[in-house]
XYZ file of N, CA and C in Angstrom:
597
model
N -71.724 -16.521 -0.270
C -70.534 -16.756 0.540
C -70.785 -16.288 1.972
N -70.246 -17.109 3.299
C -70.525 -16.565 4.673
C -69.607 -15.668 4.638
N -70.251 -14.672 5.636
C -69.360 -13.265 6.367
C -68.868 -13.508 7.416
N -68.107 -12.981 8.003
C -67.183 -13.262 9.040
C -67.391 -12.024 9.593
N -68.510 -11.557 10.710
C -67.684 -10.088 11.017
C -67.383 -9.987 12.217
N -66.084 -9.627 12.512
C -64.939 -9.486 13.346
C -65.037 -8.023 13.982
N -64.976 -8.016 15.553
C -64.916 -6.939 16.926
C -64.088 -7.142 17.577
N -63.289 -6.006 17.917
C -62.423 -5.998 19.063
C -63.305 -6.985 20.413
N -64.555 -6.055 20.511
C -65.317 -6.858 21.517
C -66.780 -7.413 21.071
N -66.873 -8.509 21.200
C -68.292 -9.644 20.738
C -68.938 -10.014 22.056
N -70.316 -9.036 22.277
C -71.182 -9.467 23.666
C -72.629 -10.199 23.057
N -72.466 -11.887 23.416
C -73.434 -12.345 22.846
C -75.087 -11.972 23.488
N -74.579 -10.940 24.378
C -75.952 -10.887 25.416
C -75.618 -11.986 27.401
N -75.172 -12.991 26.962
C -74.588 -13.570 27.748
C -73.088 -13.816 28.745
N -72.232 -13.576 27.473
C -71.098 -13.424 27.789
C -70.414 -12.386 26.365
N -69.114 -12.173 26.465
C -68.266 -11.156 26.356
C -66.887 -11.564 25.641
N -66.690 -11.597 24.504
C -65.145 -12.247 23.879
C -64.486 -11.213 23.282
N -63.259 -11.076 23.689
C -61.881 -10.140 22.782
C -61.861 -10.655 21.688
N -61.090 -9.869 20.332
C -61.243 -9.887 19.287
C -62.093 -11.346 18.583
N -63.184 -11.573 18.452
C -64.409 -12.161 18.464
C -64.705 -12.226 17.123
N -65.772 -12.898 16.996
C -66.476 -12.582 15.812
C -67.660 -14.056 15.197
N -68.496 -13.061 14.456
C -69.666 -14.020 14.354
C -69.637 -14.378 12.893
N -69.960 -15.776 12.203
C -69.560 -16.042 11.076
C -71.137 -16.324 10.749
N -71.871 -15.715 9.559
C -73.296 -15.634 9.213
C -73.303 -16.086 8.143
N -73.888 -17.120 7.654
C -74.397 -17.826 6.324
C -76.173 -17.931 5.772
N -76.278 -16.885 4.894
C -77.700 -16.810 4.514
C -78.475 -15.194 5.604
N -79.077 -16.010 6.640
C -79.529 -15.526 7.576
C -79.608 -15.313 9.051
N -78.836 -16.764 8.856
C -78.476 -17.115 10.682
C -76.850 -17.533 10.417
N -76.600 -16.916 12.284
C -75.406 -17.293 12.570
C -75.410 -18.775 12.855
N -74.150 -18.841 11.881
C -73.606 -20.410 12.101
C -72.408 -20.769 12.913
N -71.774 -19.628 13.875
C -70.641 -19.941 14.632
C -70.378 -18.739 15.106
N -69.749 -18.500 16.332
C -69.142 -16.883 17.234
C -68.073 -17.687 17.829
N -67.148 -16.741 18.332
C -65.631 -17.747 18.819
C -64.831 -16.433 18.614
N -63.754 -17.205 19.304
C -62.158 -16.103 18.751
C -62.462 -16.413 17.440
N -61.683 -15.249 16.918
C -61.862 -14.435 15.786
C -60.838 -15.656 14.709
N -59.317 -15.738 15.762
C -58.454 -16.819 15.327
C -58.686 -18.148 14.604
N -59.930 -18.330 15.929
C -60.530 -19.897 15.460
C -61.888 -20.174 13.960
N -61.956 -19.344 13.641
C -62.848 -18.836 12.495
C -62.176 -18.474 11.079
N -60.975 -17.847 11.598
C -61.102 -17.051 10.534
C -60.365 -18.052 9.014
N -60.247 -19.414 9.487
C -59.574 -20.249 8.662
C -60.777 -20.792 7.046
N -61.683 -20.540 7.463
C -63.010 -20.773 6.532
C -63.171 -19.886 5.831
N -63.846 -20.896 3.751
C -63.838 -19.256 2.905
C -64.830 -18.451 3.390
N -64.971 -17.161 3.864
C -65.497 -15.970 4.401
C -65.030 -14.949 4.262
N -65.935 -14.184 3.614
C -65.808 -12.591 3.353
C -65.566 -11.792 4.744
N -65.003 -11.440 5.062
C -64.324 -10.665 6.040
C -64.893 -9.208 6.675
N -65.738 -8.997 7.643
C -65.796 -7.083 7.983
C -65.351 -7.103 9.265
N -64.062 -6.415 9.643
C -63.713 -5.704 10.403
C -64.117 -4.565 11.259
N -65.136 -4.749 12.282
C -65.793 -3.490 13.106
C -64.734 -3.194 14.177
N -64.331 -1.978 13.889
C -63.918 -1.717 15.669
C -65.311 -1.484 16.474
N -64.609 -1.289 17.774
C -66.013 -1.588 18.771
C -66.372 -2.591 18.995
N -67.730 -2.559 19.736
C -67.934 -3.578 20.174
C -69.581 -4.271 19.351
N -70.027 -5.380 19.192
C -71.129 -5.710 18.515
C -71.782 -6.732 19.419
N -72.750 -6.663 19.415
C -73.671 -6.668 20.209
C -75.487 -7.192 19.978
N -76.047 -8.053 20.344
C -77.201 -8.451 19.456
C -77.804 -7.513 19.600
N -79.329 -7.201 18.367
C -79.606 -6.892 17.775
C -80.747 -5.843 19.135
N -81.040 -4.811 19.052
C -81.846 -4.643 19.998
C -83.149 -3.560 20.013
N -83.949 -3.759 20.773
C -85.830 -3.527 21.101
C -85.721 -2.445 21.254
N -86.871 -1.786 20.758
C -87.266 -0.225 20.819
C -88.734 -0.368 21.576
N -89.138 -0.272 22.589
C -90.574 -0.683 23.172
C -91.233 0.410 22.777
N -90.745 1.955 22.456
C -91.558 2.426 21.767
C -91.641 3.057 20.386
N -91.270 2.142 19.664
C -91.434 2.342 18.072
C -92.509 2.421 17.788
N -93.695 1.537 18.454
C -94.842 1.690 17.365
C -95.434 3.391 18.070
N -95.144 4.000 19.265
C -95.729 5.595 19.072
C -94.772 6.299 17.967
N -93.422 5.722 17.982
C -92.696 6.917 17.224
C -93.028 6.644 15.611
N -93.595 5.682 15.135
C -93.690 5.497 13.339
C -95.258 5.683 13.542
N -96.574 5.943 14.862
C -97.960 6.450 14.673
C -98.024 7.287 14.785
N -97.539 8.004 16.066
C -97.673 9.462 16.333
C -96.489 10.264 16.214
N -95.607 10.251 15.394
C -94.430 11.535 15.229
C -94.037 10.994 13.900
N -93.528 12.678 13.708
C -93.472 12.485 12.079
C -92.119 12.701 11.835
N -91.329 12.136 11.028
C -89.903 11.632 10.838
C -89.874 12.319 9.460
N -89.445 14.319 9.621
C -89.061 14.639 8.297
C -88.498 14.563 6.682
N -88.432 14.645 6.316
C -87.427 14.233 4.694
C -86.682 15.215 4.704
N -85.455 15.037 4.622
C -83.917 15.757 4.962
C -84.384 16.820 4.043
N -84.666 17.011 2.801
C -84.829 17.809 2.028
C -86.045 19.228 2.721
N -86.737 18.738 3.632
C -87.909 19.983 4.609
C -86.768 20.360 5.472
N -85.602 20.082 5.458
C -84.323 20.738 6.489
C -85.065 20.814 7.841
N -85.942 20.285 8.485
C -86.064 20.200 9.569
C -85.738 19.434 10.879
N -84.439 18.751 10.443
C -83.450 17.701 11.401
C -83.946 16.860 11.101
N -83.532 15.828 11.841
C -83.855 14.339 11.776
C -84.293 13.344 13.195
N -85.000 14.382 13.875
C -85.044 14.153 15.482
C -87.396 14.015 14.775
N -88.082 13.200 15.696
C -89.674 12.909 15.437
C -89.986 14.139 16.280
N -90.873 14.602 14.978
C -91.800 15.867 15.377
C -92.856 15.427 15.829
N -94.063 16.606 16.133
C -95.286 16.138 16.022
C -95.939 16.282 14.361
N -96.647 15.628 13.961
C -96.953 15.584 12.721
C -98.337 16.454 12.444
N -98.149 16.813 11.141
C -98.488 18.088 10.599
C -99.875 17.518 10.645
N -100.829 18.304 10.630
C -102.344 17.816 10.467
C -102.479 17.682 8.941
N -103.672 16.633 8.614
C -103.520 16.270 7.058
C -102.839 14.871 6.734
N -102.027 14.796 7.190
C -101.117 13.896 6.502
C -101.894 12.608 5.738
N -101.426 12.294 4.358
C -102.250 11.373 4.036
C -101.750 10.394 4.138
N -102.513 8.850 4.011
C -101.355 7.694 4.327
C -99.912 7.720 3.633
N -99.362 7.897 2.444
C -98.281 7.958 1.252
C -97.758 8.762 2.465
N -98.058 9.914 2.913
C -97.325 10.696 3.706
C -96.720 10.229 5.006
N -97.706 9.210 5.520
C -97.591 8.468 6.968
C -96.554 7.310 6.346
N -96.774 6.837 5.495
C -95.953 5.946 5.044
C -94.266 6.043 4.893
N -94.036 7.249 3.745
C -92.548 7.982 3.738
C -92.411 8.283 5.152
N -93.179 8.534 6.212
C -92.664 9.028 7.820
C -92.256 7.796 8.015
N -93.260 6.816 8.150
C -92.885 5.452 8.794
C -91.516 5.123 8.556
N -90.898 5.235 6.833
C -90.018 4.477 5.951
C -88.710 5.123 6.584
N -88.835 6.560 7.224
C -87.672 7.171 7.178
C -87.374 7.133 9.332
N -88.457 6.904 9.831
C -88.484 6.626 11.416
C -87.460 4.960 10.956
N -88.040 3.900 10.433
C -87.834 2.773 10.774
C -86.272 2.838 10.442
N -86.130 4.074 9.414
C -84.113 3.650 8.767
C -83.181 4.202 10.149
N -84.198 5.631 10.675
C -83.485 6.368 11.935
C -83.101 5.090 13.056
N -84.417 4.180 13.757
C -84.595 3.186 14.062
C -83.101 2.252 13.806
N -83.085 1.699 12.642
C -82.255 0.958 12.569
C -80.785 1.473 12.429
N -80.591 2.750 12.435
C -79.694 3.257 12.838
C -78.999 3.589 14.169
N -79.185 3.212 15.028
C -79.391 2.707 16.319
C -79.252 1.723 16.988
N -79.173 0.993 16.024
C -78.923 -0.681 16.338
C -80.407 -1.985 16.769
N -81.363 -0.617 16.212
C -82.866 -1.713 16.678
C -82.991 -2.419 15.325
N -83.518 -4.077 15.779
C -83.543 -5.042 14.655
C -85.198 -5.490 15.384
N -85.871 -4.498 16.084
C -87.114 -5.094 16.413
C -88.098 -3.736 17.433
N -89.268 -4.196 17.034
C -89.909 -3.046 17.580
C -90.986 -3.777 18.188
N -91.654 -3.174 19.575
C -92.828 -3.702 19.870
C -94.517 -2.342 19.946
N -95.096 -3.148 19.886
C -96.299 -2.267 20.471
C -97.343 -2.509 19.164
N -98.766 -2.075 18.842
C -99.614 -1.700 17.943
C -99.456 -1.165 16.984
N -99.641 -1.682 15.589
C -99.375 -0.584 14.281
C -100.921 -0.570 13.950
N -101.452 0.718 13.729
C -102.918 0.801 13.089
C -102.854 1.280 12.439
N -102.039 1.802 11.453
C -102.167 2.662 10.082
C -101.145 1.782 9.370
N -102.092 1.526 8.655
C -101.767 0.006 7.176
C -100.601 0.717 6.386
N -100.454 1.780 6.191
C -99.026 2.528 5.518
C -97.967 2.009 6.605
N -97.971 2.457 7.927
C -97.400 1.843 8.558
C -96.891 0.523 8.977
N -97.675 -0.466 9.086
C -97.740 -1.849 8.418
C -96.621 -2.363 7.716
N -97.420 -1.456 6.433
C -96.613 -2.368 5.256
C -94.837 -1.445 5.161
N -94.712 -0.601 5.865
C -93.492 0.172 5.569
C -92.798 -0.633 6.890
N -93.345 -0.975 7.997
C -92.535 -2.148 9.301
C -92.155 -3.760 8.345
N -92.994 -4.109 7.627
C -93.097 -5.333 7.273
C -91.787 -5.564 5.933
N -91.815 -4.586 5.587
C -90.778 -4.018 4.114
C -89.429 -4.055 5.294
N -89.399 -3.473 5.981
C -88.238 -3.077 6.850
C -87.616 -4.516 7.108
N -88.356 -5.580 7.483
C -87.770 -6.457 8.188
C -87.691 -6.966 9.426
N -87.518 -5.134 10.117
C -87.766 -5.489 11.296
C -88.476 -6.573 12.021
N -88.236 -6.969 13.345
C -89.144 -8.040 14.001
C -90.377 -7.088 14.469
N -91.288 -7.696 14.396
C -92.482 -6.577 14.874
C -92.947 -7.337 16.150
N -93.203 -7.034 17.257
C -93.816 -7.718 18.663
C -94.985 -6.997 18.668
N -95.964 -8.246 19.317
C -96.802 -7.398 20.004
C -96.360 -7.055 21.588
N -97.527 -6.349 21.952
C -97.110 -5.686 22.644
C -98.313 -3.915 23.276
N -98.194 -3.695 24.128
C -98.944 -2.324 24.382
C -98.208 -1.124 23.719
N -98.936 -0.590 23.777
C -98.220 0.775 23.638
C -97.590 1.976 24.676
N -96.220 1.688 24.587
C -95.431 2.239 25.605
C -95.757 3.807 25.587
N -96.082 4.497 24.324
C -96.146 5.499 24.469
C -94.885 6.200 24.005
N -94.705 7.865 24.540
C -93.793 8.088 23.677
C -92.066 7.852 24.742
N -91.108 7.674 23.533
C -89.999 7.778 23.969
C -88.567 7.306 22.910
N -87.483 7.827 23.204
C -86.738 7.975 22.570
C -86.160 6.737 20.923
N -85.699 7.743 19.521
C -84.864 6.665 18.780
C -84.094 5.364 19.273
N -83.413 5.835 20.229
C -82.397 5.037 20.724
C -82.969 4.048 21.920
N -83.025 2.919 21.543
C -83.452 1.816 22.559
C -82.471 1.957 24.127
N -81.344 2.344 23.702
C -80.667 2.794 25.077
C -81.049 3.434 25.888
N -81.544 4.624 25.193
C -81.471 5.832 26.148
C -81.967 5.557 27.156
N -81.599 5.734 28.706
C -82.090 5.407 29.751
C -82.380 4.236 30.372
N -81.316 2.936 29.483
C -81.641 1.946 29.754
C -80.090 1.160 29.691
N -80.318 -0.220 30.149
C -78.962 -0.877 30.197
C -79.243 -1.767 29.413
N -78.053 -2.320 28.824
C -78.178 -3.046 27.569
C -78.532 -4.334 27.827
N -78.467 -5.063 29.055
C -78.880 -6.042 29.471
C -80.917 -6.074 29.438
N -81.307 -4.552 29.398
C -82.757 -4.565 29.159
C -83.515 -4.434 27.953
N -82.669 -4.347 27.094
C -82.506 -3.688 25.550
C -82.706 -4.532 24.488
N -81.743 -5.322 24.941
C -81.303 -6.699 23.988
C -82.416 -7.609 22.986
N -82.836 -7.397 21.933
C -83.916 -8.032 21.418
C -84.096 -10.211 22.133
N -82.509 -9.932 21.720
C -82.781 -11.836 21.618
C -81.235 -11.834 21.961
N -80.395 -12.858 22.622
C -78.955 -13.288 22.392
C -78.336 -13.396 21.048
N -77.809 -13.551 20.563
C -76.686 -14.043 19.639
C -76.290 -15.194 20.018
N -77.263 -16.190 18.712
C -76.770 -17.703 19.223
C -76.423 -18.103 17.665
N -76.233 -18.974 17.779
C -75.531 -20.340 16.990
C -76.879 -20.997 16.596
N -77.167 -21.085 15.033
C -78.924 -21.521 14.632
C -79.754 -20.462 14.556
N -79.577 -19.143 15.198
C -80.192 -18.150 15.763
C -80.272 -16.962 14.459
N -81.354 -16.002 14.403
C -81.572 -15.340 13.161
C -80.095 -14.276 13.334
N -79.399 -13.774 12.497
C -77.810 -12.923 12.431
C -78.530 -11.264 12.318
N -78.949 -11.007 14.122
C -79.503 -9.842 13.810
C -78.640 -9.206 14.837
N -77.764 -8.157 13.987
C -76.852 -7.597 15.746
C -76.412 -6.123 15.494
N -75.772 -5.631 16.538
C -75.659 -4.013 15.810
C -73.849 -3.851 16.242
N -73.106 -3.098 16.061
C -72.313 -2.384 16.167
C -72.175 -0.870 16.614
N -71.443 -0.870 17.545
C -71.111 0.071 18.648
C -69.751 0.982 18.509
N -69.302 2.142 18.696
C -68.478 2.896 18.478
C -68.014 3.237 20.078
N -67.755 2.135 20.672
C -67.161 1.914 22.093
C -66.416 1.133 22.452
N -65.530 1.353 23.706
C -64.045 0.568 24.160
C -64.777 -0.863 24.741
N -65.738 -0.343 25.392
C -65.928 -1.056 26.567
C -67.722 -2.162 26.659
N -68.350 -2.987 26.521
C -69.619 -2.930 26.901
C -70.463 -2.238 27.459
N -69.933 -1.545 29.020
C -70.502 -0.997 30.040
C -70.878 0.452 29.228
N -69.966 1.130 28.426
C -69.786 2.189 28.098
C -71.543 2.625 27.029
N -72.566 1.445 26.641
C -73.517 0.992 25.873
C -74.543 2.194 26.709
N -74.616 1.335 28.163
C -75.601 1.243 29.103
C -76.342 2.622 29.070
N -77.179 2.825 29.233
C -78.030 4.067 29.145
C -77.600 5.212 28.097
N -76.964 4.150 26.413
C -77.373 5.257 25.258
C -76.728 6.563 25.112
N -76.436 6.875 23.757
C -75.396 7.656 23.767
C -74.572 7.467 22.336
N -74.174 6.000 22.236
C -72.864 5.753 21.501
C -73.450 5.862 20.614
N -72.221 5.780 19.176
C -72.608 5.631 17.863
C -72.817 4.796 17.362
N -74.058 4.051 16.468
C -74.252 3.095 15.976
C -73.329 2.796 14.488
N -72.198 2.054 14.600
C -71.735 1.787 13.452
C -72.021 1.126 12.248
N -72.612 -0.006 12.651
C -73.687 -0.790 11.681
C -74.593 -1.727 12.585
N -75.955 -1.873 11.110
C -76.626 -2.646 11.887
C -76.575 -4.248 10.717
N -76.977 -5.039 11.572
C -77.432 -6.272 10.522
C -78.900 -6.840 11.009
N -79.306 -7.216 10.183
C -80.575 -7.958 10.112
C -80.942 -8.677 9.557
N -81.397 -9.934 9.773
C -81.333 -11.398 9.026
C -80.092 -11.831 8.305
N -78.463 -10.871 8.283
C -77.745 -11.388 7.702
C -77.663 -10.196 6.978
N -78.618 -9.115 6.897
C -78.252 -8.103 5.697
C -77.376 -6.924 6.367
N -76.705 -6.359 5.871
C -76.001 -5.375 6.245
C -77.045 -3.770 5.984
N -77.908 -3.602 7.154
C -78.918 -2.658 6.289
C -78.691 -1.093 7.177
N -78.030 -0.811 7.672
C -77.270 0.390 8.111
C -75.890 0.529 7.999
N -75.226 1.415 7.621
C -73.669 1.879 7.898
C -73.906 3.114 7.818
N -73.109 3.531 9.470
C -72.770 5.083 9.340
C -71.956 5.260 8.201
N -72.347 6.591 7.488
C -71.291 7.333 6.331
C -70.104 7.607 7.598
């Protein structure tokens, strides 16, 4: 059955609609519009406050899932990338990768660019879904594709019509309010899947 999910505010990357919303069948969006003009079709219904927003780039994911190590809640050592312990064996690089890419998509990234050279890594990006780019290696820098950036630079791809249903949700009044990182990521989607929700 298509989803319907409905925002106070819907920024396709291009332009900007009040109570909005993008209607996703399978994997790709098949329609965005007032919320009004949609909502007459059978569709399962999610209601985001905030604002949603396509899906968006982390330029440096591939240092943060090679070189920093993304604890297991259970080592109580936060949830912010360390430097990683000497030793680590791939299984180990791997659970880092698995638990960077969920932080990642908690955030609202549906795509990462740069070099993966550790095959644990690889196959734990490729499992994810994520879009993988090539790309250099930016080196290091923050979870949040925002931080320090405007969302107009961020943006993986628009939100189109035919287009893969990869977008995130925002815990903000405003668009502008995005811009250089910060907000709360409410959910993310990717290919259509619902694969983050804040508790």
């Amino acid at each position: 059955m298509p989803t319907l999910h409905r925002a106070r505010l819907l920024h396709t990357g291009t332009r900007t609609l009040r109570d909005a919303a993008v209607l996703v069948d399978g994997a790709t969006v098949t329609a965005i519009g007032p919320y009004a003009a949609l909502a007459d079709g059978p569709a399962r219904v999610r209601d985001w406050p905030g604002v949603l927003v396509p899906g968006l780039l982390n330029p440096h994911a591939a240092w943060l899932l090679e070189h920093a190590y993304h604890p297991d809640p259970r080592e109580e050592l936060g949830d912010h990338p360390l430097p990683p312990p000497a030793g680590l064996t791939d299984g180990q690089w791997g659970g880092s990768a698995r638990r960077g890419l969920q932080r990642l998509l908690g955030h609202g990234a549906t795509a990462l660019a740069g070099p993966l050279h550790r095959p644990a890594v690889r196959t734990a990006t490729a499992r994810s879904g994520l879009r993988h780019l090539p790309g250099p290696d930016t080196g290091p820098g923050p979870l949040d594709p925002l931080a320090g950036r405007p969302l107009a630079n961020a943006v993986h791809r628009p939100l189109a019509v035919g287009a893969a249903a990869d977008f995130a949700v925002f815990a903000a009044a405003t668009v502008e309010e995005l811009d250089g990182g910060g907000a709360a990521c409410l959910a993310t989607v990717l290919g259509g899947r619902l694969v983050y929700r804040r508790a």
